[in-house]
């Protein structure tokens, strides 16, 4: 992921971002220094820290003391298979002091910036089936139009098996928090700045093996299994053992892997309950999980098995906000003091939320 971000990963859990030539580099350094000043007591800036990578000052290699690097939190570090997307936000990717030539150059790169309000700069998505990453560079984002931008962004949330609606929902919540911050501040304007999205690609690593679907004895579904009569629960009361890079063993489904929920409308009625036992195979662990699912008697004679192939994993509403997703603001070489709201950035955030909501609703 360092190549996507153009930064170096340091073994201590930080990344090193080389300072750009003046005035951009010093401007970004000044921004971080201002926000992370230990004497800072401005509530707007203190809240802003929540949406940025943590800042650890600057660093220079002993061999090249004139090369300066910003030392920043590696937002991807806690993820096993991080999926990463960089989205430039705002209606203008040039700042108020840009020359006519610079404006022309930026506008021609993506003429739709004014209308769409954001631009996908790159993405890297882990596909479980092939155990590999699919990457898209800046040309991918620039090829997106008003008509195709929704599908273009939804690619980031697709694991190869399914659309990660849990991640989309968590992303919307995080972007909305950033939007609230922008709507309450009039001291900074951001140009050519990005949002970095990161989520765990390993999370949805299960396939339902239909050959192993067997009808268990008919029995009453435990109270509390049903939510509104339309959610099938994968009862994963198990521990998955997963060795981490430093050799420690981590076990705990609730912490490590997502709980899987299959949504199959009208599949459970409150009158008739049969249990269907599904073996769910985890591609990474080669372990087999026994999961139970309730399906109405009537549906068993009909088309429920074909539909199970399209079973949709997502997390229940009450844990959506805890989906392992990071959304952070990055790239501050064009941040300027202001006395007005940043309408261009706000426009971009609102439009991005609309697109994400459309992906979720489909």
PDB file of C-alpha atoms in Angstrom, residues 7-168:
ATOM      1  CA  UNK A   7       5.163   7.035   1.189  1.00  0.00           C
ATOM      2  CA  UNK A   8       7.575   4.810   3.088  1.00  0.00           C
ATOM      3  CA  UNK A   9       6.490   2.449   5.825  1.00  0.00           C
ATOM      4  CA  UNK A  10       8.633   2.487   8.940  1.00  0.00           C
ATOM      5  CA  UNK A  11       8.922  -0.592  11.190  1.00  0.00           C
ATOM      6  CA  UNK A  12       7.764   1.431  14.223  1.00  0.00           C
ATOM      7  CA  UNK A  13       4.214   1.718  12.861  1.00  0.00           C
ATOM      8  CA  UNK A  14       4.559   5.101  11.224  1.00  0.00           C
ATOM      9  CA  UNK A  15       4.913   6.212   7.628  1.00  0.00           C
ATOM     10  CA  UNK A  16       7.380   8.732   6.279  1.00  0.00           C
ATOM     11  CA  UNK A  17       6.049  11.198   3.736  1.00  0.00           C
ATOM     12  CA  UNK A  18       8.746  13.161   1.983  1.00  0.00           C
ATOM     13  CA  UNK A  19       8.183  16.905   2.210  1.00  0.00           C
ATOM     14  CA  UNK A  20       7.336  18.380  -1.194  1.00  0.00           C
ATOM     15  CA  UNK A  21       9.358  21.317  -2.567  1.00  0.00           C
ATOM     16  CA  UNK A  22       8.377  24.813  -1.317  1.00  0.00           C
ATOM     17  CA  UNK A  23       5.843  26.227  -0.915  1.00  0.00           C
ATOM     18  CA  UNK A  24       3.826  22.977  -0.750  1.00  0.00           C
ATOM     19  CA  UNK A  25       5.962  20.970   1.666  1.00  0.00           C
ATOM     20  CA  UNK A  26       6.465  23.707   4.254  1.00  0.00           C
ATOM     21  CA  UNK A  27       2.744  24.530   4.024  1.00  0.00           C
ATOM     22  CA  UNK A  28       1.795  20.928   4.857  1.00  0.00           C
ATOM     23  CA  UNK A  29       4.328  20.818   7.703  1.00  0.00           C
ATOM     24  CA  UNK A  30       2.978  24.096   9.050  1.00  0.00           C
ATOM     25  CA  UNK A  31      -0.573  22.693   8.929  1.00  0.00           C
ATOM     26  CA  UNK A  32       0.371  19.596  10.946  1.00  0.00           C
ATOM     27  CA  UNK A  33       2.386  21.699  13.425  1.00  0.00           C
ATOM     28  CA  UNK A  34      -0.581  24.031  13.962  1.00  0.00           C
ATOM     29  CA  UNK A  35      -3.158  21.239  14.455  1.00  0.00           C
ATOM     30  CA  UNK A  36      -0.896  19.157  16.697  1.00  0.00           C
ATOM     31  CA  UNK A  37       0.640  22.027  18.692  1.00  0.00           C
ATOM     32  CA  UNK A  38       0.773  20.869  22.320  1.00  0.00           C
ATOM     33  CA  UNK A  39      -0.460  24.336  23.402  1.00  0.00           C
ATOM     34  CA  UNK A  40      -3.458  24.162  21.032  1.00  0.00           C
ATOM     35  CA  UNK A  41      -6.738  24.868  22.809  1.00  0.00           C
ATOM     36  CA  UNK A  42      -8.902  25.600  19.769  1.00  0.00           C
ATOM     37  CA  UNK A  43     -11.767  23.094  19.936  1.00  0.00           C
ATOM     38  CA  UNK A  44     -12.141  23.081  16.131  1.00  0.00           C
ATOM     39  CA  UNK A  45      -8.515  22.023  15.636  1.00  0.00           C
ATOM     40  CA  UNK A  46      -8.620  19.580  18.539  1.00  0.00           C
ATOM     41  CA  UNK A  47     -11.604  17.838  16.939  1.00  0.00           C
ATOM     42  CA  UNK A  48      -9.873  17.892  13.542  1.00  0.00           C
ATOM     43  CA  UNK A  49      -7.142  15.639  14.981  1.00  0.00           C
ATOM     44  CA  UNK A  50      -9.690  12.802  15.134  1.00  0.00           C
ATOM     45  CA  UNK A  51      -9.921  12.843  11.323  1.00  0.00           C
ATOM     46  CA  UNK A  52      -6.196  13.029  10.532  1.00  0.00           C
ATOM     47  CA  UNK A  53      -3.357  10.540  10.876  1.00  0.00           C
ATOM     48  CA  UNK A  54      -1.484  11.146  14.136  1.00  0.00           C
ATOM     49  CA  UNK A  55       1.558  13.372  13.597  1.00  0.00           C
ATOM     50  CA  UNK A  56       4.971  12.659  15.134  1.00  0.00           C
ATOM     51  CA  UNK A  57       6.942  15.631  13.826  1.00  0.00           C
ATOM     52  CA  UNK A  58       9.580  15.505  11.120  1.00  0.00           C
ATOM     53  CA  UNK A  59      12.467  13.129  10.473  1.00  0.00           C
ATOM     54  CA  UNK A  60      15.587  13.284   8.338  1.00  0.00           C
ATOM     55  CA  UNK A  61      17.907  10.398   7.465  1.00  0.00           C
ATOM     56  CA  UNK A  62      21.331  10.864   9.082  1.00  0.00           C
ATOM     57  CA  UNK A  63      22.935  10.473   5.659  1.00  0.00           C
ATOM     58  CA  UNK A  64      20.808  13.218   4.086  1.00  0.00           C
ATOM     59  CA  UNK A  65      19.954  15.812   6.751  1.00  0.00           C
ATOM     60  CA  UNK A  66      18.384  18.112   4.141  1.00  0.00           C
ATOM     61  CA  UNK A  67      15.725  15.553   3.167  1.00  0.00           C
ATOM     62  CA  UNK A  68      12.759  16.113   5.431  1.00  0.00           C
ATOM     63  CA  UNK A  69       9.976  13.604   6.014  1.00  0.00           C
ATOM     64  CA  UNK A  70       6.709  14.020   7.884  1.00  0.00           C
ATOM     65  CA  UNK A  71       6.368  11.172  10.371  1.00  0.00           C
ATOM     66  CA  UNK A  72       2.735  10.063  10.421  1.00  0.00           C
ATOM     67  CA  UNK A  73       0.584   7.257  11.793  1.00  0.00           C
ATOM     68  CA  UNK A  74       0.276   4.308   9.399  1.00  0.00           C
ATOM     69  CA  UNK A  75      -3.503   4.072   9.179  1.00  0.00           C
ATOM     70  CA  UNK A  76      -3.224   0.692   7.405  1.00  0.00           C
ATOM     71  CA  UNK A  77      -1.068  -0.981  10.051  1.00  0.00           C
ATOM     72  CA  UNK A  78      -3.800  -2.677  12.069  1.00  0.00           C
ATOM     73  CA  UNK A  79      -5.232  -4.399   9.006  1.00  0.00           C
ATOM     74  CA  UNK A  80      -4.277  -7.850   7.780  1.00  0.00           C
ATOM     75  CA  UNK A  81      -5.263  -7.300   4.129  1.00  0.00           C
ATOM     76  CA  UNK A  82      -5.899  -3.544   3.930  1.00  0.00           C
ATOM     77  CA  UNK A  83      -8.135  -2.328   1.122  1.00  0.00           C
ATOM     78  CA  UNK A  84      -7.266   1.307   0.418  1.00  0.00           C
ATOM     79  CA  UNK A  85      -8.868   4.099  -1.589  1.00  0.00           C
ATOM     80  CA  UNK A  86      -7.661   7.685  -1.988  1.00  0.00           C
ATOM     81  CA  UNK A  87     -10.375  10.177  -2.992  1.00  0.00           C
ATOM     82  CA  UNK A  88      -9.557  13.823  -3.705  1.00  0.00           C
ATOM     83  CA  UNK A  89     -12.311  16.078  -2.335  1.00  0.00           C
ATOM     84  CA  UNK A  90     -13.571  19.480  -3.489  1.00  0.00           C
ATOM     85  CA  UNK A  91     -14.719  21.282  -6.609  1.00  0.00           C
ATOM     86  CA  UNK A  92     -11.307  22.756  -7.336  1.00  0.00           C
ATOM     87  CA  UNK A  93      -8.024  20.881  -7.169  1.00  0.00           C
ATOM     88  CA  UNK A  94      -6.065  24.138  -7.479  1.00  0.00           C
ATOM     89  CA  UNK A  95      -5.696  26.713  -4.721  1.00  0.00           C
ATOM     90  CA  UNK A  96      -6.614  30.438  -4.828  1.00  0.00           C
ATOM     91  CA  UNK A  97      -3.007  31.392  -5.634  1.00  0.00           C
ATOM     92  CA  UNK A  98      -2.623  29.062  -8.621  1.00  0.00           C
ATOM     93  CA  UNK A  99      -1.398  30.491 -11.907  1.00  0.00           C
ATOM     94  CA  UNK A 100      -3.634  30.411 -14.998  1.00  0.00           C
ATOM     95  CA  UNK A 101      -1.376  27.666 -16.328  1.00  0.00           C
ATOM     96  CA  UNK A 102      -1.752  25.563 -13.159  1.00  0.00           C
ATOM     97  CA  UNK A 103      -5.540  26.047 -13.180  1.00  0.00           C
ATOM     98  CA  UNK A 104      -5.707  24.925 -16.817  1.00  0.00           C
ATOM     99  CA  UNK A 105      -3.530  21.895 -16.069  1.00  0.00           C
ATOM    100  CA  UNK A 106      -5.658  20.825 -13.099  1.00  0.00           C
ATOM    101  CA  UNK A 107      -9.012  21.375 -14.821  1.00  0.00           C
ATOM    102  CA  UNK A 108      -7.936  19.452 -17.912  1.00  0.00           C
ATOM    103  CA  UNK A 109      -6.880  16.501 -15.752  1.00  0.00           C
ATOM    104  CA  UNK A 110     -10.478  16.047 -14.604  1.00  0.00           C
ATOM    105  CA  UNK A 111     -12.981  18.535 -16.031  1.00  0.00           C
ATOM    106  CA  UNK A 112     -15.817  16.945 -13.991  1.00  0.00           C
ATOM    107  CA  UNK A 113     -14.290  17.939 -10.632  1.00  0.00           C
ATOM    108  CA  UNK A 114     -16.528  21.032 -10.400  1.00  0.00           C
ATOM    109  CA  UNK A 115     -19.677  18.993 -11.022  1.00  0.00           C
ATOM    110  CA  UNK A 116     -18.888  15.765  -9.135  1.00  0.00           C
ATOM    111  CA  UNK A 117     -16.861  17.289  -6.297  1.00  0.00           C
ATOM    112  CA  UNK A 118     -14.470  14.379  -5.841  1.00  0.00           C
ATOM    113  CA  UNK A 119     -12.018  12.244  -7.797  1.00  0.00           C
ATOM    114  CA  UNK A 120     -10.812   8.702  -7.109  1.00  0.00           C
ATOM    115  CA  UNK A 121      -7.003   8.934  -7.195  1.00  0.00           C
ATOM    116  CA  UNK A 122      -6.398   5.224  -6.704  1.00  0.00           C
ATOM    117  CA  UNK A 123      -7.552   2.068  -4.993  1.00  0.00           C
ATOM    118  CA  UNK A 124      -6.289  -1.332  -3.959  1.00  0.00           C
ATOM    119  CA  UNK A 125      -8.826  -4.048  -3.204  1.00  0.00           C
ATOM    120  CA  UNK A 126      -8.107  -7.490  -1.775  1.00  0.00           C
ATOM    121  CA  UNK A 127      -9.887 -10.359  -3.535  1.00  0.00           C
ATOM    122  CA  UNK A 128     -10.354 -13.357  -1.291  1.00  0.00           C
ATOM    123  CA  UNK A 129     -10.798 -15.901  -4.072  1.00  0.00           C
ATOM    124  CA  UNK A 130      -7.441 -15.205  -5.706  1.00  0.00           C
ATOM    125  CA  UNK A 131      -5.651 -14.003  -2.522  1.00  0.00           C
ATOM    126  CA  UNK A 132      -4.444 -11.014  -4.518  1.00  0.00           C
ATOM    127  CA  UNK A 133      -4.949  -7.279  -4.819  1.00  0.00           C
ATOM    128  CA  UNK A 134      -6.590  -5.479  -7.678  1.00  0.00           C
ATOM    129  CA  UNK A 135      -5.249  -1.957  -8.085  1.00  0.00           C
ATOM    130  CA  UNK A 136      -6.534   1.050 -10.002  1.00  0.00           C
ATOM    131  CA  UNK A 137      -4.434   4.140 -10.668  1.00  0.00           C
ATOM    132  CA  UNK A 138      -5.402   7.765 -11.245  1.00  0.00           C
ATOM    133  CA  UNK A 139      -6.486   7.095 -14.835  1.00  0.00           C
ATOM    134  CA  UNK A 140      -9.286   4.880 -13.524  1.00  0.00           C
ATOM    135  CA  UNK A 141     -10.800   7.712 -11.474  1.00  0.00           C
ATOM    136  CA  UNK A 142     -10.417  10.243 -14.258  1.00  0.00           C
ATOM    137  CA  UNK A 143     -12.367   7.970 -16.603  1.00  0.00           C
ATOM    138  CA  UNK A 144     -15.427   8.074 -14.316  1.00  0.00           C
ATOM    139  CA  UNK A 145     -18.406  10.216 -15.318  1.00  0.00           C
ATOM    140  CA  UNK A 146     -21.571  11.238 -13.503  1.00  0.00           C
ATOM    141  CA  UNK A 147     -23.210   8.087 -14.863  1.00  0.00           C
ATOM    142  CA  UNK A 148     -20.410   5.660 -13.967  1.00  0.00           C
ATOM    143  CA  UNK A 149     -19.022   7.107 -10.727  1.00  0.00           C
ATOM    144  CA  UNK A 150     -21.332   5.013  -8.533  1.00  0.00           C
ATOM    145  CA  UNK A 151     -20.205   1.716 -10.085  1.00  0.00           C
ATOM    146  CA  UNK A 152     -16.644   3.030 -10.158  1.00  0.00           C
ATOM    147  CA  UNK A 153     -16.605   3.592  -6.406  1.00  0.00           C
ATOM    148  CA  UNK A 154     -18.584   0.437  -5.593  1.00  0.00           C
ATOM    149  CA  UNK A 155     -15.684  -1.574  -7.041  1.00  0.00           C
ATOM    150  CA  UNK A 156     -13.725  -0.590  -3.939  1.00  0.00           C
ATOM    151  CA  UNK A 157     -16.276  -2.261  -1.681  1.00  0.00           C
ATOM    152  CA  UNK A 158     -16.446  -5.490  -3.672  1.00  0.00           C
ATOM    153  CA  UNK A 159     -14.436  -8.454  -2.419  1.00  0.00           C
ATOM    154  CA  UNK A 160     -14.830 -10.636  -5.488  1.00  0.00           C
ATOM    155  CA  UNK A 161     -17.585 -12.537  -3.673  1.00  0.00           C
ATOM    156  CA  UNK A 162     -19.886  -9.827  -2.468  1.00  0.00           C
ATOM    157  CA  UNK A 163     -20.456  -6.145  -1.912  1.00  0.00           C
ATOM    158  CA  UNK A 164     -19.304  -5.193   1.595  1.00  0.00           C
ATOM    159  CA  UNK A 165     -22.345  -3.219   2.657  1.00  0.00           C
ATOM    160  CA  UNK A 166     -21.079  -3.221   6.247  1.00  0.00           C
ATOM    161  CA  UNK A 167     -18.048  -1.245   5.066  1.00  0.00           C
ATOM    162  CA  UNK A 168     -20.136   1.140   2.945  1.00  0.00           C
TER     163      UNK A 168
END
